[in-house]
Amino acid sequence: MTTVTLPADSNQAQGLAQYAIDFIGGKYGENIDESVWERIEQFHTDSVMCGVSALAMQTNAPSCLREEALTYPDPKGAKCFGSSVKVAPEKAVVANASAVREWDSNGT
């Protein structure tokens, strides 16, 4: 088992992002237990469903941020939940993250 310790005075978000990149890239081995992949899928599904639900219920911040994002079309961009229109990636990230965090029920 590999352990990574992030120093308290480091950029934790950057450290977690690098760990995720390394993990997916195979740095920690190819024999990751199936239960780990199942848990990742569970958390991802939970996040997406929280975001879609928040938008379906027309919660304030996610709806406002999604509407704003849709005013920044970008053919090489990313999509907001519930839209096939590509927008500026940073706008899609903020809109989708806001929607996910509105109801987030994965215990974080």
Short mmCIF file of N, CA and C in Angstrom, two decimals:
data_model
loop_
_atom_site.label_atom_id
_atom_site.label_comp_id
_atom_site.label_asym_id
_atom_site.label_seq_id
_atom_site.Cartn_x
_atom_site.Cartn_y
_atom_site.Cartn_z
N MET A 1 0.84 -1.18 0.00
CA MET A 1 0.00 0.00 0.00
C MET A 1 0.88 1.23 0.00
N THR A 2 0.53 2.21 -0.82
CA THR A 2 1.28 3.45 -0.92
C THR A 2 0.57 4.54 -0.14
N THR A 3 1.32 5.30 0.61
CA THR A 3 0.77 6.41 1.38
C THR A 3 1.43 7.70 0.94
N VAL A 4 0.63 8.73 0.79
CA VAL A 4 1.15 10.05 0.46
C VAL A 4 0.71 10.99 1.57
N THR A 5 1.66 11.69 2.16
CA THR A 5 1.36 12.65 3.21
C THR A 5 1.53 14.05 2.65
N LEU A 6 0.49 14.85 2.76
CA LEU A 6 0.55 16.23 2.30
C LEU A 6 0.91 17.12 3.48
N PRO A 7 2.02 17.85 3.39
CA PRO A 7 2.41 18.74 4.50
C PRO A 7 1.33 19.78 4.78
N ALA A 8 1.15 20.12 6.05
CA ALA A 8 0.12 21.08 6.45
C ALA A 8 0.29 22.44 5.79
N ASP A 9 1.53 22.81 5.47
CA ASP A 9 1.76 24.13 4.87
C ASP A 9 1.82 24.09 3.35
N SER A 10 1.35 22.98 2.75
CA SER A 10 1.36 22.86 1.30
C SER A 10 -0.02 23.21 0.73
N ASN A 11 -0.08 23.37 -0.56
CA ASN A 11 -1.35 23.60 -1.25
C ASN A 11 -2.07 22.25 -1.33
N GLN A 12 -3.03 22.04 -0.44
CA GLN A 12 -3.71 20.75 -0.33
C GLN A 12 -4.47 20.40 -1.61
N ALA A 13 -5.13 21.38 -2.21
CA ALA A 13 -5.89 21.12 -3.44
C ALA A 13 -4.95 20.65 -4.55
N GLN A 14 -3.81 21.29 -4.67
CA GLN A 14 -2.85 20.90 -5.69
C GLN A 14 -2.29 19.51 -5.39
N GLY A 15 -2.04 19.23 -4.15
CA GLY A 15 -1.52 17.92 -3.77
C GLY A 15 -2.52 16.80 -4.05
N LEU A 16 -3.80 17.04 -3.75
CA LEU A 16 -4.83 16.05 -4.03
C LEU A 16 -5.00 15.85 -5.54
N ALA A 17 -4.94 16.96 -6.28
CA ALA A 17 -5.07 16.85 -7.74
C ALA A 17 -3.92 16.04 -8.32
N GLN A 18 -2.70 16.28 -7.84
CA GLN A 18 -1.56 15.52 -8.34
C GLN A 18 -1.68 14.05 -7.99
N TYR A 19 -2.16 13.77 -6.78
CA TYR A 19 -2.36 12.37 -6.38
C TYR A 19 -3.36 11.70 -7.32
N ALA A 20 -4.46 12.39 -7.63
CA ALA A 20 -5.47 11.82 -8.52
C ALA A 20 -4.89 11.56 -9.91
N ILE A 21 -4.12 12.50 -10.41
CA ILE A 21 -3.47 12.31 -11.72
C ILE A 21 -2.54 11.11 -11.69
N ASP A 22 -1.74 11.03 -10.65
CA ASP A 22 -0.80 9.91 -10.52
C ASP A 22 -1.54 8.58 -10.37
N PHE A 23 -2.61 8.58 -9.59
CA PHE A 23 -3.39 7.36 -9.36
C PHE A 23 -3.97 6.84 -10.68
N ILE A 24 -4.63 7.71 -11.41
CA ILE A 24 -5.24 7.31 -12.68
C ILE A 24 -4.16 6.94 -13.70
N GLY A 25 -3.01 7.60 -13.61
CA GLY A 25 -1.91 7.33 -14.54
C GLY A 25 -1.13 6.05 -14.24
N GLY A 26 -1.49 5.36 -13.15
CA GLY A 26 -0.84 4.09 -12.85
C GLY A 26 0.40 4.16 -11.98
N LYS A 27 0.70 5.34 -11.43
CA LYS A 27 1.91 5.48 -10.63
C LYS A 27 1.92 4.56 -9.41
N TYR A 28 0.76 4.24 -8.89
CA TYR A 28 0.67 3.42 -7.68
C TYR A 28 0.38 1.97 -7.98
N GLY A 29 0.59 1.57 -9.21
CA GLY A 29 0.43 0.18 -9.58
C GLY A 29 -0.85 -0.09 -10.35
N GLU A 30 -0.86 -1.21 -11.01
CA GLU A 30 -2.00 -1.59 -11.84
C GLU A 30 -3.01 -2.44 -11.08
N ASN A 31 -2.63 -2.94 -9.93
CA ASN A 31 -3.52 -3.86 -9.22
C ASN A 31 -4.28 -3.14 -8.10
N ILE A 32 -5.01 -2.09 -8.48
CA ILE A 32 -5.86 -1.38 -7.52
C ILE A 32 -7.08 -2.27 -7.27
N ASP A 33 -7.40 -2.47 -6.02
CA ASP A 33 -8.50 -3.33 -5.65
C ASP A 33 -9.81 -2.85 -6.28
N GLU A 34 -10.61 -3.80 -6.71
CA GLU A 34 -11.90 -3.48 -7.36
C GLU A 34 -12.79 -2.64 -6.45
N SER A 35 -12.70 -2.84 -5.15
CA SER A 35 -13.53 -2.06 -4.22
C SER A 35 -13.21 -0.57 -4.28
N VAL A 36 -11.97 -0.23 -4.61
CA VAL A 36 -11.59 1.18 -4.75
C VAL A 36 -12.30 1.79 -5.96
N TRP A 37 -12.28 1.08 -7.08
CA TRP A 37 -12.95 1.58 -8.29
C TRP A 37 -14.46 1.68 -8.06
N GLU A 38 -15.03 0.72 -7.33
CA GLU A 38 -16.46 0.76 -7.04
C GLU A 38 -16.80 1.99 -6.19
N ARG A 39 -15.96 2.30 -5.23
CA ARG A 39 -16.20 3.47 -4.37
C ARG A 39 -16.06 4.76 -5.17
N ILE A 40 -15.09 4.82 -6.06
CA ILE A 40 -14.94 6.00 -6.91
C ILE A 40 -16.20 6.20 -7.75
N GLU A 41 -16.68 5.11 -8.33
CA GLU A 41 -17.90 5.19 -9.14
C GLU A 41 -19.09 5.64 -8.29
N GLN A 42 -19.18 5.13 -7.08
CA GLN A 42 -20.27 5.51 -6.18
C GLN A 42 -20.24 7.01 -5.88
N PHE A 43 -19.07 7.53 -5.53
CA PHE A 43 -18.96 8.96 -5.22
C PHE A 43 -19.22 9.82 -6.44
N HIS A 44 -18.74 9.39 -7.60
CA HIS A 44 -18.98 10.15 -8.83
C HIS A 44 -20.46 10.20 -9.15
N THR A 45 -21.12 9.06 -9.07
CA THR A 45 -22.56 9.01 -9.34
C THR A 45 -23.32 9.89 -8.36
N ASP A 46 -22.96 9.82 -7.10
CA ASP A 46 -23.59 10.65 -6.08
C ASP A 46 -23.43 12.13 -6.42
N SER A 47 -22.24 12.52 -6.81
CA SER A 47 -21.98 13.92 -7.14
C SER A 47 -22.82 14.39 -8.31
N VAL A 48 -22.85 13.61 -9.37
CA VAL A 48 -23.61 13.99 -10.56
C VAL A 48 -25.11 14.08 -10.22
N MET A 49 -25.61 13.11 -9.47
CA MET A 49 -27.03 13.14 -9.13
C MET A 49 -27.37 14.33 -8.24
N CYS A 50 -26.48 14.69 -7.33
CA CYS A 50 -26.70 15.89 -6.51
C CYS A 50 -26.79 17.12 -7.40
N GLY A 51 -25.88 17.24 -8.36
CA GLY A 51 -25.87 18.39 -9.25
C GLY A 51 -27.11 18.47 -10.12
N VAL A 52 -27.49 17.36 -10.71
CA VAL A 52 -28.67 17.33 -11.58
C VAL A 52 -29.93 17.64 -10.76
N SER A 53 -30.01 17.08 -9.55
CA SER A 53 -31.16 17.34 -8.70
C SER A 53 -31.24 18.82 -8.31
N ALA A 54 -30.11 19.41 -7.96
CA ALA A 54 -30.11 20.83 -7.59
C ALA A 54 -30.61 21.69 -8.74
N LEU A 55 -30.21 21.36 -9.95
CA LEU A 55 -30.68 22.12 -11.11
C LEU A 55 -32.16 21.85 -11.39
N ALA A 56 -32.58 20.60 -11.25
CA ALA A 56 -33.98 20.26 -11.48
C ALA A 56 -34.89 20.98 -10.49
N MET A 57 -34.40 21.18 -9.27
CA MET A 57 -35.18 21.87 -8.24
C MET A 57 -35.00 23.39 -8.34
N GLN A 58 -34.25 23.83 -9.33
CA GLN A 58 -34.02 25.25 -9.60
C GLN A 58 -33.45 26.00 -8.39
N THR A 59 -32.51 25.37 -7.71
CA THR A 59 -31.86 26.05 -6.59
C THR A 59 -31.12 27.27 -7.11
N ASN A 60 -30.99 28.27 -6.26
CA ASN A 60 -30.58 29.59 -6.70
C ASN A 60 -29.18 29.67 -7.32
N ALA A 61 -28.14 29.44 -6.54
CA ALA A 61 -26.77 29.64 -7.04
C ALA A 61 -26.46 28.75 -8.26
N PRO A 62 -26.76 27.45 -8.19
CA PRO A 62 -26.46 26.62 -9.36
C PRO A 62 -27.19 27.08 -10.62
N SER A 63 -28.44 27.49 -10.46
CA SER A 63 -29.20 27.94 -11.63
C SER A 63 -28.63 29.22 -12.21
N CYS A 64 -28.29 30.17 -11.33
CA CYS A 64 -27.71 31.43 -11.79
C CYS A 64 -26.37 31.21 -12.49
N LEU A 65 -25.53 30.38 -11.89
CA LEU A 65 -24.21 30.13 -12.47
C LEU A 65 -24.31 29.37 -13.79
N ARG A 66 -25.24 28.46 -13.90
CA ARG A 66 -25.45 27.72 -15.15
C ARG A 66 -25.94 28.67 -16.24
N GLU A 67 -26.92 29.53 -15.90
CA GLU A 67 -27.42 30.50 -16.86
C GLU A 67 -26.29 31.41 -17.34
N GLU A 68 -25.45 31.86 -16.42
CA GLU A 68 -24.33 32.71 -16.80
C GLU A 68 -23.37 31.96 -17.71
N ALA A 69 -23.05 30.72 -17.35
CA ALA A 69 -22.11 29.93 -18.15
C ALA A 69 -22.60 29.78 -19.58
N LEU A 70 -23.91 29.62 -19.75
CA LEU A 70 -24.46 29.41 -21.09
C LEU A 70 -24.36 30.66 -21.97
N THR A 71 -23.97 31.79 -21.37
CA THR A 71 -23.76 33.01 -22.18
C THR A 71 -22.31 33.12 -22.65
N TYR A 72 -21.50 32.10 -22.40
CA TYR A 72 -20.10 32.07 -22.81
C TYR A 72 -19.83 30.87 -23.72
N PRO A 73 -20.46 30.82 -24.90
CA PRO A 73 -20.25 29.67 -25.78
C PRO A 73 -18.79 29.54 -26.20
N ASP A 74 -18.34 28.30 -26.30
CA ASP A 74 -16.97 28.01 -26.70
C ASP A 74 -16.97 26.62 -27.34
N PRO A 75 -16.80 26.54 -28.67
CA PRO A 75 -16.87 25.24 -29.34
C PRO A 75 -15.85 24.22 -28.84
N LYS A 76 -14.78 24.68 -28.20
CA LYS A 76 -13.78 23.76 -27.64
C LYS A 76 -13.93 23.61 -26.13
N GLY A 77 -15.02 24.13 -25.59
CA GLY A 77 -15.20 24.18 -24.16
C GLY A 77 -15.75 22.91 -23.54
N ALA A 78 -16.45 23.08 -22.45
CA ALA A 78 -17.03 21.98 -21.67
C ALA A 78 -18.53 22.21 -21.55
N LYS A 79 -19.25 21.18 -21.12
CA LYS A 79 -20.70 21.26 -21.01
C LYS A 79 -21.14 21.39 -19.56
N CYS A 80 -22.18 22.18 -19.36
CA CYS A 80 -22.83 22.25 -18.06
C CYS A 80 -23.80 21.08 -17.97
N PHE A 81 -24.10 20.64 -16.75
CA PHE A 81 -25.09 19.60 -16.57
C PHE A 81 -26.38 19.99 -17.29
N GLY A 82 -26.94 19.05 -18.01
CA GLY A 82 -28.23 19.26 -18.66
C GLY A 82 -28.19 20.07 -19.92
N SER A 83 -27.02 20.29 -20.49
CA SER A 83 -26.90 21.09 -21.71
C SER A 83 -25.97 20.40 -22.69
N SER A 84 -26.26 20.57 -23.97
CA SER A 84 -25.36 20.03 -24.99
C SER A 84 -24.47 21.14 -25.55
N VAL A 85 -24.64 22.36 -25.04
CA VAL A 85 -23.86 23.51 -25.51
C VAL A 85 -22.51 23.53 -24.78
N LYS A 86 -21.44 23.67 -25.55
CA LYS A 86 -20.12 23.81 -24.94
C LYS A 86 -19.89 25.28 -24.59
N VAL A 87 -19.39 25.50 -23.40
CA VAL A 87 -19.14 26.85 -22.89
C VAL A 87 -17.69 26.96 -22.40
N ALA A 88 -17.30 28.17 -22.04
CA ALA A 88 -15.95 28.37 -21.49
C ALA A 88 -15.75 27.37 -20.34
N PRO A 89 -14.67 26.61 -20.38
CA PRO A 89 -14.47 25.55 -19.37
C PRO A 89 -14.55 26.03 -17.93
N GLU A 90 -13.97 27.20 -17.65
CA GLU A 90 -14.00 27.69 -16.27
C GLU A 90 -15.42 27.99 -15.81
N LYS A 91 -16.28 28.41 -16.73
CA LYS A 91 -17.68 28.68 -16.39
C LYS A 91 -18.43 27.37 -16.14
N ALA A 92 -18.17 26.35 -16.95
CA ALA A 92 -18.81 25.05 -16.75
C ALA A 92 -18.38 24.43 -15.43
N VAL A 93 -17.10 24.55 -15.09
CA VAL A 93 -16.60 23.99 -13.84
C VAL A 93 -17.28 24.64 -12.65
N VAL A 94 -17.37 25.97 -12.66
CA VAL A 94 -18.00 26.67 -11.53
C VAL A 94 -19.48 26.31 -11.44
N ALA A 95 -20.17 26.29 -12.57
CA ALA A 95 -21.60 25.97 -12.56
C ALA A 95 -21.85 24.54 -12.09
N ASN A 96 -21.09 23.60 -12.62
CA ASN A 96 -21.29 22.19 -12.23
C ASN A 96 -20.89 21.95 -10.78
N ALA A 97 -19.78 22.53 -10.36
CA ALA A 97 -19.33 22.35 -8.98
C ALA A 97 -20.34 22.94 -7.99
N SER A 98 -20.89 24.09 -8.34
CA SER A 98 -21.90 24.71 -7.48
C SER A 98 -23.13 23.81 -7.36
N ALA A 99 -23.54 23.24 -8.47
CA ALA A 99 -24.71 22.35 -8.46
C ALA A 99 -24.43 21.11 -7.60
N VAL A 100 -23.26 20.53 -7.75
CA VAL A 100 -22.90 19.34 -6.98
C VAL A 100 -22.88 19.67 -5.48
N ARG A 101 -22.27 20.76 -5.12
CA ARG A 101 -22.12 21.11 -3.71
C ARG A 101 -23.44 21.55 -3.06
N GLU A 102 -24.42 21.93 -3.87
CA GLU A 102 -25.70 22.37 -3.32
C GLU A 102 -26.36 21.27 -2.47
N TRP A 103 -26.32 20.06 -2.95
CA TRP A 103 -26.97 18.95 -2.24
C TRP A 103 -25.97 17.90 -1.76
N ASP A 104 -24.73 18.10 -1.99
CA ASP A 104 -23.73 17.04 -1.79
C ASP A 104 -24.04 16.16 -0.60
N SER A 105 -24.24 14.88 -0.87
CA SER A 105 -24.61 13.96 0.21
C SER A 105 -23.63 12.81 0.38
N ASN A 106 -22.38 13.02 -0.04
CA ASN A 106 -21.41 11.93 0.10
C ASN A 106 -20.59 12.04 1.37
N GLY A 107 -20.98 12.93 2.25
CA GLY A 107 -20.34 13.00 3.55
C GLY A 107 -19.10 13.86 3.61
N THR A 108 -18.82 14.61 2.55
CA THR A 108 -17.63 15.48 2.60
C THR A 108 -18.00 16.89 2.96
#
